[in-house]
PDB file of C-alpha atoms in Angstrom:
ATOM      1  CA  MET V   1      -0.010  -0.013   0.007  1.00 48.00           C
ATOM      2  CA  SER V   2       1.436   3.368  -1.030  1.00 50.00           C
ATOM      3  CA  GLN V   3       2.094   6.240   1.366  1.00 52.00           C
ATOM      4  CA  ALA V   4      -0.535   8.334  -0.467  1.00 51.00           C
ATOM      5  CA  THR V   5      -3.105   5.675   0.404  1.00 53.00           C
ATOM      6  CA  GLN V   6      -1.937   5.325   4.021  1.00 62.00           C
ATOM      7  CA  ARG V   7      -1.901   9.080   4.756  1.00 73.00           C
ATOM      8  CA  ARG V   8      -5.356  10.533   4.584  1.00 79.00           C
ATOM      9  CA  GLY V   9      -5.920  14.236   4.633  1.00 83.00           C
ATOM     10  CA  LEU V  10      -8.200  16.269   6.862  1.00 86.00           C
ATOM     11  CA  GLY V  11     -10.870  16.328   4.200  1.00 87.00           C
ATOM     12  CA  PHE V  12     -11.250  12.539   4.358  1.00 90.00           C
ATOM     13  CA  TYR V  13     -11.916  12.532   8.105  1.00 91.00           C
ATOM     14  CA  LEU V  14     -14.311  15.484   7.839  1.00 93.00           C
ATOM     15  CA  LEU V  15     -16.318  13.705   5.180  1.00 93.00           C
ATOM     16  CA  ALA V  16     -16.209  10.511   7.204  1.00 93.00           C
ATOM     17  CA  ALA V  17     -17.508  12.351  10.280  1.00 95.00           C
ATOM     18  CA  PHE V  18     -20.246  13.920   8.204  1.00 95.00           C
ATOM     19  CA  PHE V  19     -21.316  10.603   6.787  1.00 95.00           C
ATOM     20  CA  ALA V  20     -21.336   9.070  10.273  1.00 95.00           C
ATOM     21  CA  LEU V  21     -23.540  11.893  11.559  1.00 95.00           C
ATOM     22  CA  PHE V  22     -25.816  11.449   8.555  1.00 94.00           C
ATOM     23  CA  VAL V  23     -26.230   7.702   9.296  1.00 93.00           C
ATOM     24  CA  ILE V  24     -26.912   8.356  12.929  1.00 93.00           C
ATOM     25  CA  PHE V  25     -29.413  11.064  12.109  1.00 93.00           C
ATOM     26  CA  LEU V  26     -31.111   8.761   9.541  1.00 89.00           C
ATOM     27  CA  TYR V  27     -31.201   5.460  11.454  1.00 89.00           C
ATOM     28  CA  GLY V  28     -30.874   6.598  15.088  1.00 92.00           C
ATOM     29  CA  PRO V  29     -34.553   7.485  15.602  1.00 90.00           C
ATOM     30  CA  MET V  30     -35.574   4.247  13.946  1.00 90.00           C
ATOM     31  CA  LEU V  31     -33.315   2.265  16.303  1.00 92.00           C
ATOM     32  CA  VAL V  32     -34.760   4.107  19.345  1.00 92.00           C
ATOM     33  CA  ILE V  33     -38.272   3.234  18.224  1.00 91.00           C
ATOM     34  CA  PHE V  34     -37.340  -0.406  17.779  1.00 93.00           C
ATOM     35  CA  ILE V  35     -35.862  -0.571  21.295  1.00 93.00           C
ATOM     36  CA  LEU V  36     -38.683   1.295  23.041  1.00 92.00           C
ATOM     37  CA  SER V  37     -41.347  -0.806  21.364  1.00 93.00           C
ATOM     38  CA  PHE V  38     -40.186  -3.712  23.569  1.00 93.00           C
ATOM     39  CA  GLN V  39     -40.890  -1.853  26.829  1.00 91.00           C
ATOM     40  CA  GLY V  40     -42.328  -3.818  29.696  1.00 91.00           C
ATOM     41  CA  PRO V  41     -46.052  -3.582  30.577  1.00 89.00           C
ATOM     42  CA  THR V  42     -45.337  -0.663  32.903  1.00 87.00           C
ATOM     43  CA  GLY V  43     -42.981   1.109  30.519  1.00 85.00           C
ATOM     44  CA  GLY V  44     -43.415   4.545  29.070  1.00 85.00           C
ATOM     45  CA  LEU V  45     -42.470   6.464  25.926  1.00 85.00           C
ATOM     46  CA  THR V  46     -38.951   7.271  27.102  1.00 85.00           C
ATOM     47  CA  PHE V  47     -35.872   5.576  28.501  1.00 88.00           C
ATOM     48  CA  PRO V  48     -35.010   3.731  30.681  1.00 86.00           C
ATOM     49  CA  LEU V  49     -36.595   0.460  29.722  1.00 88.00           C
ATOM     50  CA  ARG V  50     -38.848  -1.029  32.462  1.00 88.00           C
ATOM     51  CA  GLY V  51     -38.394  -4.647  31.488  1.00 89.00           C
ATOM     52  CA  VAL V  52     -38.385  -6.247  28.080  1.00 91.00           C
ATOM     53  CA  SER V  53     -41.481  -7.822  26.563  1.00 93.00           C
ATOM     54  CA  THR V  54     -43.760  -7.977  23.520  1.00 92.00           C
ATOM     55  CA  HIS V  55     -46.700  -6.679  25.605  1.00 91.00           C
ATOM     56  CA  TRP V  56     -47.340  -3.665  23.421  1.00 90.00           C
ATOM     57  CA  PHE V  57     -47.378  -5.661  20.224  1.00 90.00           C
ATOM     58  CA  ASN V  58     -50.054  -7.933  21.652  1.00 88.00           C
ATOM     59  CA  ASP V  59     -51.961  -4.961  23.081  1.00 85.00           C
ATOM     60  CA  LEU V  60     -51.834  -3.249  19.722  1.00 82.00           C
ATOM     61  CA  TRP V  61     -53.855  -5.934  17.960  1.00 78.00           C
ATOM     62  CA  THR V  62     -56.058  -7.129  20.804  1.00 78.00           C
ATOM     63  CA  SER V  63     -57.145  -3.894  22.421  1.00 73.00           C
ATOM     64  CA  THR V  64     -60.018  -1.773  20.956  1.00 72.00           C
ATOM     65  CA  ARG V  65     -58.755   1.510  22.338  1.00 77.00           C
ATOM     66  CA  TYR V  66     -56.507   2.081  19.267  1.00 79.00           C
ATOM     67  CA  GLY V  67     -59.335   2.279  16.798  1.00 78.00           C
ATOM     68  CA  ASP V  68     -59.680   0.186  13.669  1.00 81.00           C
ATOM     69  CA  LEU V  69     -55.992  -0.494  13.432  1.00 82.00           C
ATOM     70  CA  GLY V  70     -56.287  -3.971  11.916  1.00 80.00           C
ATOM     71  CA  GLY V  71     -58.701  -2.791   9.254  1.00 86.00           C
ATOM     72  CA  ALA V  72     -56.544   0.178   8.446  1.00 90.00           C
ATOM     73  CA  PHE V  73     -53.528  -2.115   8.118  1.00 87.00           C
ATOM     74  CA  ARG V  74     -55.389  -4.370   5.689  1.00 89.00           C
ATOM     75  CA  ARG V  75     -56.641  -1.479   3.631  1.00 94.00           C
ATOM     76  CA  SER V  76     -53.161   0.014   3.342  1.00 93.00           C
ATOM     77  CA  MET V  77     -51.819  -3.412   2.298  1.00 91.00           C
ATOM     78  CA  VAL V  78     -54.474  -3.810  -0.406  1.00 94.00           C
ATOM     79  CA  LEU V  79     -53.957  -0.260  -1.622  1.00 95.00           C
ATOM     80  CA  GLY V  80     -50.211  -0.775  -1.736  1.00 93.00           C
ATOM     81  CA  ALA V  81     -50.621  -4.034  -3.684  1.00 93.00           C
ATOM     82  CA  MET V  82     -52.996  -2.431  -6.192  1.00 96.00           C
ATOM     83  CA  SER V  83     -50.660   0.545  -6.614  1.00 96.00           C
ATOM     84  CA  LEU V  84     -47.752  -1.842  -7.071  1.00 93.00           C
ATOM     85  CA  ALA V  85     -49.405  -3.767  -9.889  1.00 95.00           C
ATOM     86  CA  ILE V  86     -50.926  -0.827 -11.678  1.00 97.00           C
ATOM     87  CA  THR V  87     -47.802   1.324 -11.415  1.00 96.00           C
ATOM     88  CA  ALA V  88     -45.542  -1.417 -12.723  1.00 95.00           C
ATOM     89  CA  ILE V  89     -47.805  -2.291 -15.709  1.00 95.00           C
ATOM     90  CA  VAL V  90     -48.702   1.303 -16.677  1.00 96.00           C
ATOM     91  CA  CYS V  91     -45.137   2.588 -16.378  1.00 95.00           C
ATOM     92  CA  LEU V  92     -43.749  -0.309 -18.406  1.00 95.00           C
ATOM     93  CA  PHE V  93     -46.004   0.383 -21.391  1.00 94.00           C
ATOM     94  CA  ALA V  94     -45.791   4.173 -20.980  1.00 94.00           C
ATOM     95  CA  GLY V  95     -41.968   3.911 -20.964  1.00 93.00           C
ATOM     96  CA  LEU V  96     -42.037   1.715 -24.117  1.00 93.00           C
ATOM     97  CA  ALA V  97     -44.376   4.197 -25.781  1.00 91.00           C
ATOM     98  CA  PHE V  98     -42.177   7.170 -25.059  1.00 91.00           C
ATOM     99  CA  ARG V  99     -39.235   5.521 -26.772  1.00 89.00           C
ATOM    100  CA  LYS V 100     -40.654   6.761 -30.088  1.00 85.00           C
ATOM    101  CA  ARG V 101     -41.465  10.396 -30.696  1.00 83.00           C
ATOM    102  CA  PHE V 102     -45.144  11.184 -31.192  1.00 86.00           C
ATOM    103  CA  ILE V 103     -47.269  14.345 -31.370  1.00 88.00           C
ATOM    104  CA  GLY V 104     -47.795  15.764 -27.896  1.00 87.00           C
ATOM    105  CA  ALA V 105     -45.124  13.651 -26.201  1.00 87.00           C
ATOM    106  CA  GLY V 106     -43.558  16.629 -24.423  1.00 88.00           C
ATOM    107  CA  PRO V 107     -46.774  18.168 -23.007  1.00 90.00           C
ATOM    108  CA  LEU V 108     -48.043  14.701 -22.072  1.00 89.00           C
ATOM    109  CA  PHE V 109     -44.864  13.955 -20.167  1.00 89.00           C
ATOM    110  CA  TYR V 110     -44.950  17.224 -18.202  1.00 90.00           C
ATOM    111  CA  LEU V 111     -48.625  16.699 -17.557  1.00 88.00           C
ATOM    112  CA  ALA V 112     -47.879  13.263 -16.140  1.00 86.00           C
ATOM    113  CA  ILE V 113     -45.302  14.511 -13.624  1.00 88.00           C
ATOM    114  CA  THR V 114     -47.137  17.716 -12.672  1.00 88.00           C
ATOM    115  CA  SER V 115     -48.686  16.017  -9.655  1.00 87.00           C
ATOM    116  CA  LEU V 116     -45.242  15.704  -8.134  1.00 89.00           C
ATOM    117  CA  VAL V 117     -45.076  19.460  -7.515  1.00 88.00           C
ATOM    118  CA  VAL V 118     -48.703  19.856  -6.436  1.00 89.00           C
ATOM    119  CA  PRO V 119     -49.214  19.679  -2.647  1.00 91.00           C
ATOM    120  CA  GLY V 120     -50.777  16.357  -1.811  1.00 92.00           C
ATOM    121  CA  ILE V 121     -53.488  17.831   0.389  1.00 92.00           C
ATOM    122  CA  LEU V 122     -54.670  20.099  -2.464  1.00 92.00           C
ATOM    123  CA  LEU V 123     -54.673  17.244  -4.908  1.00 92.00           C
ATOM    124  CA  GLY V 124     -56.715  15.126  -2.482  1.00 93.00           C
ATOM    125  CA  LEU V 125     -59.120  18.056  -2.062  1.00 94.00           C
ATOM    126  CA  GLY V 126     -59.549  18.314  -5.818  1.00 93.00           C
ATOM    127  CA  ILE V 127     -60.201  14.585  -6.168  1.00 94.00           C
ATOM    128  CA  SER V 128     -62.778  14.618  -3.353  1.00 93.00           C
ATOM    129  CA  GLN V 129     -64.565  17.648  -4.904  1.00 93.00           C
ATOM    130  CA  LEU V 130     -64.572  15.958  -8.316  1.00 93.00           C
ATOM    131  CA  PHE V 131     -66.134  12.778  -6.927  1.00 92.00           C
ATOM    132  CA  GLN V 132     -68.788  14.813  -5.148  1.00 89.00           C
ATOM    133  CA  LEU V 133     -69.602  16.783  -8.308  1.00 92.00           C
ATOM    134  CA  LEU V 134     -69.938  13.553 -10.276  1.00 91.00           C
ATOM    135  CA  GLY V 135     -72.122  12.020  -7.592  1.00 90.00           C
ATOM    136  CA  PHE V 136     -69.724   9.245  -6.662  1.00 90.00           C
ATOM    137  CA  ARG V 137     -69.099   8.175  -3.092  1.00 92.00           C
ATOM    138  CA  LEU V 138     -65.565   8.450  -1.733  1.00 93.00           C
ATOM    139  CA  ASN V 139     -64.013   5.001  -1.217  1.00 93.00           C
ATOM    140  CA  TRP V 140     -60.537   3.964  -0.221  1.00 93.00           C
ATOM    141  CA  TRP V 141     -60.298   1.453  -3.100  1.00 92.00           C
ATOM    142  CA  LEU V 142     -61.487   3.917  -5.778  1.00 93.00           C
ATOM    143  CA  SER V 143     -60.914   7.587  -5.000  1.00 94.00           C
ATOM    144  CA  GLY V 144     -58.110   6.676  -2.563  1.00 95.00           C
ATOM    145  CA  LEU V 145     -56.463   4.503  -5.176  1.00 95.00           C
ATOM    146  CA  GLY V 146     -56.675   7.283  -7.760  1.00 94.00           C
ATOM    147  CA  ALA V 147     -55.045   9.695  -5.339  1.00 95.00           C
ATOM    148  CA  HIS V 148     -52.196   7.291  -4.618  1.00 96.00           C
ATOM    149  CA  LEU V 149     -51.653   6.629  -8.324  1.00 95.00           C
ATOM    150  CA  SER V 150     -51.218  10.344  -8.889  1.00 94.00           C
ATOM    151  CA  TRP V 151     -48.151   9.999  -6.629  1.00 93.00           C
ATOM    152  CA  THR V 152     -46.806   6.652  -7.621  1.00 95.00           C
ATOM    153  CA  LEU V 153     -47.163   6.786 -11.429  1.00 95.00           C
ATOM    154  CA  PRO V 154     -44.941   9.829 -12.004  1.00 94.00           C
ATOM    155  CA  PHE V 155     -42.156   8.371  -9.860  1.00 94.00           C
ATOM    156  CA  GLY V 156     -42.467   5.041 -11.605  1.00 94.00           C
ATOM    157  CA  LEU V 157     -42.377   6.693 -15.044  1.00 94.00           C
ATOM    158  CA  LEU V 158     -39.181   8.559 -14.219  1.00 93.00           C
ATOM    159  CA  ILE V 159     -37.520   5.336 -12.994  1.00 94.00           C
ATOM    160  CA  MET V 160     -38.646   3.508 -16.143  1.00 94.00           C
ATOM    161  CA  PHE V 161     -37.184   6.212 -18.313  1.00 93.00           C
ATOM    162  CA  ALA V 162     -33.845   5.794 -16.565  1.00 92.00           C
ATOM    163  CA  VAL V 163     -34.012   2.018 -17.067  1.00 92.00           C
ATOM    164  CA  LEU V 164     -34.968   2.244 -20.745  1.00 92.00           C
ATOM    165  CA  ASN V 165     -32.191   4.761 -21.327  1.00 90.00           C
ATOM    166  CA  ARG V 166     -29.711   1.810 -20.945  1.00 88.00           C
ATOM    167  CA  PHE V 167     -31.844  -0.646 -22.871  1.00 90.00           C
ATOM    168  CA  ASP V 168     -30.344  -1.884 -26.171  1.00 88.00           C
ATOM    169  CA  SER V 169     -33.177  -2.232 -28.710  1.00 88.00           C
ATOM    170  CA  SER V 170     -30.979  -4.399 -30.914  1.00 91.00           C
ATOM    171  CA  TRP V 171     -32.056  -7.373 -28.730  1.00 91.00           C
ATOM    172  CA  GLU V 172     -35.623  -6.728 -29.809  1.00 92.00           C
ATOM    173  CA  GLU V 173     -34.598  -6.416 -33.417  1.00 92.00           C
ATOM    174  CA  ALA V 174     -32.770  -9.777 -33.188  1.00 92.00           C
ATOM    175  CA  ALA V 175     -35.917 -11.416 -31.792  1.00 92.00           C
ATOM    176  CA  ARG V 176     -38.030 -10.010 -34.591  1.00 91.00           C
ATOM    177  CA  ASP V 177     -35.482 -11.151 -37.195  1.00 91.00           C
ATOM    178  CA  ALA V 178     -35.734 -14.666 -35.700  1.00 91.00           C
ATOM    179  CA  GLY V 179     -39.508 -14.601 -36.324  1.00 92.00           C
ATOM    180  CA  ALA V 180     -40.822 -13.587 -32.922  1.00 93.00           C
ATOM    181  CA  THR V 181     -44.156 -11.862 -32.775  1.00 93.00           C
ATOM    182  CA  PRO V 182     -44.489  -8.516 -30.957  1.00 91.00           C
ATOM    183  CA  TRP V 183     -46.040 -10.325 -27.953  1.00 93.00           C
ATOM    184  CA  GLN V 184     -43.259 -12.957 -27.906  1.00 93.00           C
ATOM    185  CA  THR V 185     -40.656 -10.206 -28.133  1.00 94.00           C
ATOM    186  CA  LEU V 186     -42.231  -8.407 -25.192  1.00 93.00           C
ATOM    187  CA  ARG V 187     -42.633 -11.559 -23.114  1.00 91.00           C
ATOM    188  CA  TYR V 188     -39.324 -13.327 -23.743  1.00 89.00           C
ATOM    189  CA  VAL V 189     -36.920 -10.419 -24.421  1.00 90.00           C
ATOM    190  CA  THR V 190     -38.098  -7.009 -23.276  1.00 93.00           C
ATOM    191  CA  VAL V 191     -39.725  -7.842 -19.963  1.00 92.00           C
ATOM    192  CA  PRO V 192     -36.996 -10.267 -18.676  1.00 88.00           C
ATOM    193  CA  ILE V 193     -34.304  -7.698 -19.434  1.00 89.00           C
ATOM    194  CA  LEU V 194     -36.240  -4.882 -17.817  1.00 91.00           C
ATOM    195  CA  PHE V 195     -37.393  -7.014 -14.871  1.00 88.00           C
ATOM    196  CA  PRO V 196     -35.009  -5.539 -12.238  1.00 86.00           C
ATOM    197  CA  GLY V 197     -36.187  -2.080 -13.183  1.00 90.00           C
ATOM    198  CA  LEU V 198     -39.801  -3.191 -12.953  1.00 92.00           C
ATOM    199  CA  ILE V 199     -39.095  -4.483  -9.493  1.00 90.00           C
ATOM    200  CA  ALA V 200     -37.793  -1.007  -8.554  1.00 89.00           C
ATOM    201  CA  VAL V 201     -40.931   0.603 -10.000  1.00 94.00           C
ATOM    202  CA  ALA V 202     -43.166  -1.821  -8.152  1.00 92.00           C
ATOM    203  CA  LEU V 203     -41.360  -1.250  -4.869  1.00 90.00           C
ATOM    204  CA  PHE V 204     -41.753   2.490  -5.261  1.00 90.00           C
ATOM    205  CA  GLY V 205     -45.409   2.030  -6.012  1.00 93.00           C
ATOM    206  CA  PHE V 206     -45.995  -0.057  -2.919  1.00 92.00           C
ATOM    207  CA  THR V 207     -43.954   1.993  -0.429  1.00 89.00           C
ATOM    208  CA  LEU V 208     -45.229   5.350  -1.613  1.00 93.00           C
ATOM    209  CA  SER V 209     -48.846   4.182  -1.447  1.00 94.00           C
ATOM    210  CA  TYR V 210     -48.422   2.378   1.845  1.00 91.00           C
ATOM    211  CA  ASP V 211     -46.939   5.440   3.497  1.00 89.00           C
ATOM    212  CA  GLU V 212     -49.112   8.106   1.822  1.00 93.00           C
ATOM    213  CA  MET V 213     -51.144  10.386   4.069  1.00 93.00           C
ATOM    214  CA  PRO V 214     -51.781  13.881   2.560  1.00 93.00           C
ATOM    215  CA  ARG V 215     -53.466  12.441  -0.556  1.00 94.00           C
ATOM    216  CA  SER V 216     -55.429   9.968   1.599  1.00 94.00           C
ATOM    217  CA  LEU V 217     -56.956  12.348   4.168  1.00 92.00           C
ATOM    218  CA  LEU V 218     -59.790  13.606   1.944  1.00 92.00           C
ATOM    219  CA  THR V 219     -60.150  10.747  -0.480  1.00 95.00           C
ATOM    220  CA  VAL V 220     -60.504   7.446   1.438  1.00 93.00           C
ATOM    221  CA  GLY V 221     -63.949   8.176   2.801  1.00 89.00           C
ATOM    222  CA  GLY V 222     -64.958   6.892   6.239  1.00 87.00           C
ATOM    223  CA  ARG V 223     -62.437   4.016   6.384  1.00 90.00           C
ATOM    224  CA  ASN V 224     -58.955   5.221   7.217  1.00 92.00           C
ATOM    225  CA  THR V 225     -55.678   3.843   5.928  1.00 93.00           C
ATOM    226  CA  LEU V 226     -52.821   3.016   8.329  1.00 90.00           C
ATOM    227  CA  PRO V 227     -50.950   6.398   8.111  1.00 92.00           C
ATOM    228  CA  ILE V 228     -54.153   8.260   9.024  1.00 92.00           C
ATOM    229  CA  GLU V 229     -54.914   5.856  11.845  1.00 88.00           C
ATOM    230  CA  ILE V 230     -51.402   6.306  13.188  1.00 87.00           C
ATOM    231  CA  SER V 231     -51.736  10.053  13.006  1.00 88.00           C
ATOM    232  CA  ASN V 232     -54.959   9.811  15.019  1.00 86.00           C
ATOM    233  CA  MET V 233     -53.173   7.656  17.570  1.00 83.00           C
ATOM    234  CA  THR V 234     -50.539  10.327  18.223  1.00 81.00           C
ATOM    235  CA  THR V 235     -53.244  12.585  19.637  1.00 81.00           C
ATOM    236  CA  ASN V 236     -54.760  10.149  22.153  1.00 79.00           C
ATOM    237  CA  VAL V 237     -52.279   7.278  22.683  1.00 77.00           C
ATOM    238  CA  THR V 238     -49.414   7.766  25.171  1.00 79.00           C
ATOM    239  CA  THR V 239     -48.080   4.255  25.414  1.00 83.00           C
ATOM    240  CA  PRO V 240     -45.270   2.347  23.617  1.00 89.00           C
ATOM    241  CA  ALA V 241     -47.936   0.938  21.310  1.00 87.00           C
ATOM    242  CA  LEU V 242     -47.056   3.859  19.037  1.00 86.00           C
ATOM    243  CA  TYR V 243     -43.532   2.521  18.818  1.00 90.00           C
ATOM    244  CA  ALA V 244     -44.866  -1.013  18.278  1.00 90.00           C
ATOM    245  CA  ILE V 245     -46.799  -0.053  15.179  1.00 88.00           C
ATOM    246  CA  GLY V 246     -43.758   1.799  13.919  1.00 87.00           C
ATOM    247  CA  THR V 247     -41.694  -1.315  14.340  1.00 91.00           C
ATOM    248  CA  VAL V 248     -44.256  -3.463  12.580  1.00 89.00           C
ATOM    249  CA  THR V 249     -44.496  -1.161   9.544  1.00 86.00           C
ATOM    250  CA  SER V 250     -40.685  -0.851   9.336  1.00 87.00           C
ATOM    251  CA  VAL V 251     -40.254  -4.611   9.456  1.00 89.00           C
ATOM    252  CA  LEU V 252     -42.891  -4.966   6.764  1.00 85.00           C
ATOM    253  CA  SER V 253     -41.125  -2.500   4.488  1.00 83.00           C
ATOM    254  CA  PHE V 254     -37.804  -4.347   4.965  1.00 86.00           C
ATOM    255  CA  ALA V 255     -39.567  -7.663   4.239  1.00 87.00           C
ATOM    256  CA  VAL V 256     -40.987  -6.370   0.964  1.00 83.00           C
ATOM    257  CA  ILE V 257     -37.520  -5.195  -0.087  1.00 83.00           C
ATOM    258  CA  ALA V 258     -36.016  -8.539   0.920  1.00 87.00           C
ATOM    259  CA  LEU V 259     -38.629 -10.442  -1.110  1.00 85.00           C
ATOM    260  CA  ALA V 260     -37.899  -8.275  -4.116  1.00 82.00           C
ATOM    261  CA  PHE V 261     -34.159  -8.944  -3.909  1.00 83.00           C
ATOM    262  CA  ALA V 262     -34.886 -12.652  -3.439  1.00 85.00           C
ATOM    263  CA  GLY V 263     -37.037 -12.654  -6.567  1.00 78.00           C
ATOM    264  CA  ILE V 264     -34.326 -10.989  -8.585  1.00 80.00           C
ATOM    265  CA  ALA V 265     -31.668 -13.400  -7.323  1.00 83.00           C
ATOM    266  CA  LEU V 266     -33.910 -16.387  -8.213  1.00 82.00           C
ATOM    267  CA  ILE V 267     -34.483 -15.148 -11.718  1.00 77.00           C
ATOM    268  CA  GLN V 268     -30.752 -14.535 -12.187  1.00 77.00           C
ATOM    269  CA  LYS V 269     -30.011 -18.105 -11.033  1.00 82.00           C
ATOM    270  CA  ARG V 270     -32.564 -19.513 -13.500  1.00 78.00           C
ATOM    271  CA  ARG V 271     -31.002 -17.516 -16.318  1.00 73.00           C
ATOM    272  CA  ALA V 272     -27.532 -18.722 -15.410  1.00 76.00           C
ATOM    273  CA  ARG V 273     -28.784 -22.363 -15.416  1.00 78.00           C
ATOM    274  CA  ALA V 274     -30.504 -21.833 -18.731  1.00 67.00           C
ATOM    275  CA  LYS V 275     -27.222 -20.677 -20.272  1.00 63.00           C
TER     276      LYS V 275
END
């Protein structure tokens, strides 16, 4: 190892210290919530721990004082799953369509991503007013889903553009030259190559929908999603059950990411075996 590598300047240590502070700031609160969620039955919202138990996790799902937490959790999961599927499918075909120039492509693109800069609460208000004018009832699976898609689709489209920017269309041309139909080219060439990018789009669709609150407040009707239910809990719940639900949702998010990586690894192994 050279002396230049062994001797590090002041700038390196300053950047390392900044990065360490960034990691602590980012993951420190999450770690504190994880620890405090395992408070004993007589524990509070702060340190020190008064015993270690899973009491607050059990209390979270068995007690009725926290509202419709189980129903809110199920609704958020279903909304996230629907947003995942719709975002992945729509963004795939939208990205493929935008590979070729067509009349109105520019305005259509900017119109698609406009909702990213519109405050979510205003967008939710507009959707709720539109449904009322049309005489439709607000429902979490209809108006709520539309509000969530206004958030997930633009992000998914931008990710798909980045993925397609590195896509070599000569693979598709080779498939067509070999006699493949457009559907066969899409199924056996385009989608498998773009699959890791589709996983990223799907994950964004799920996590953004699962965690969305401003666009949900005025669009889900009388049945709340989990973020709204948690927000309501912060006003009347003063037990570590708040931390327990935070731990549950964090573990769920990590589990979804782990499943996505496992799926990608499995597909890569199958491709390697096929070769």
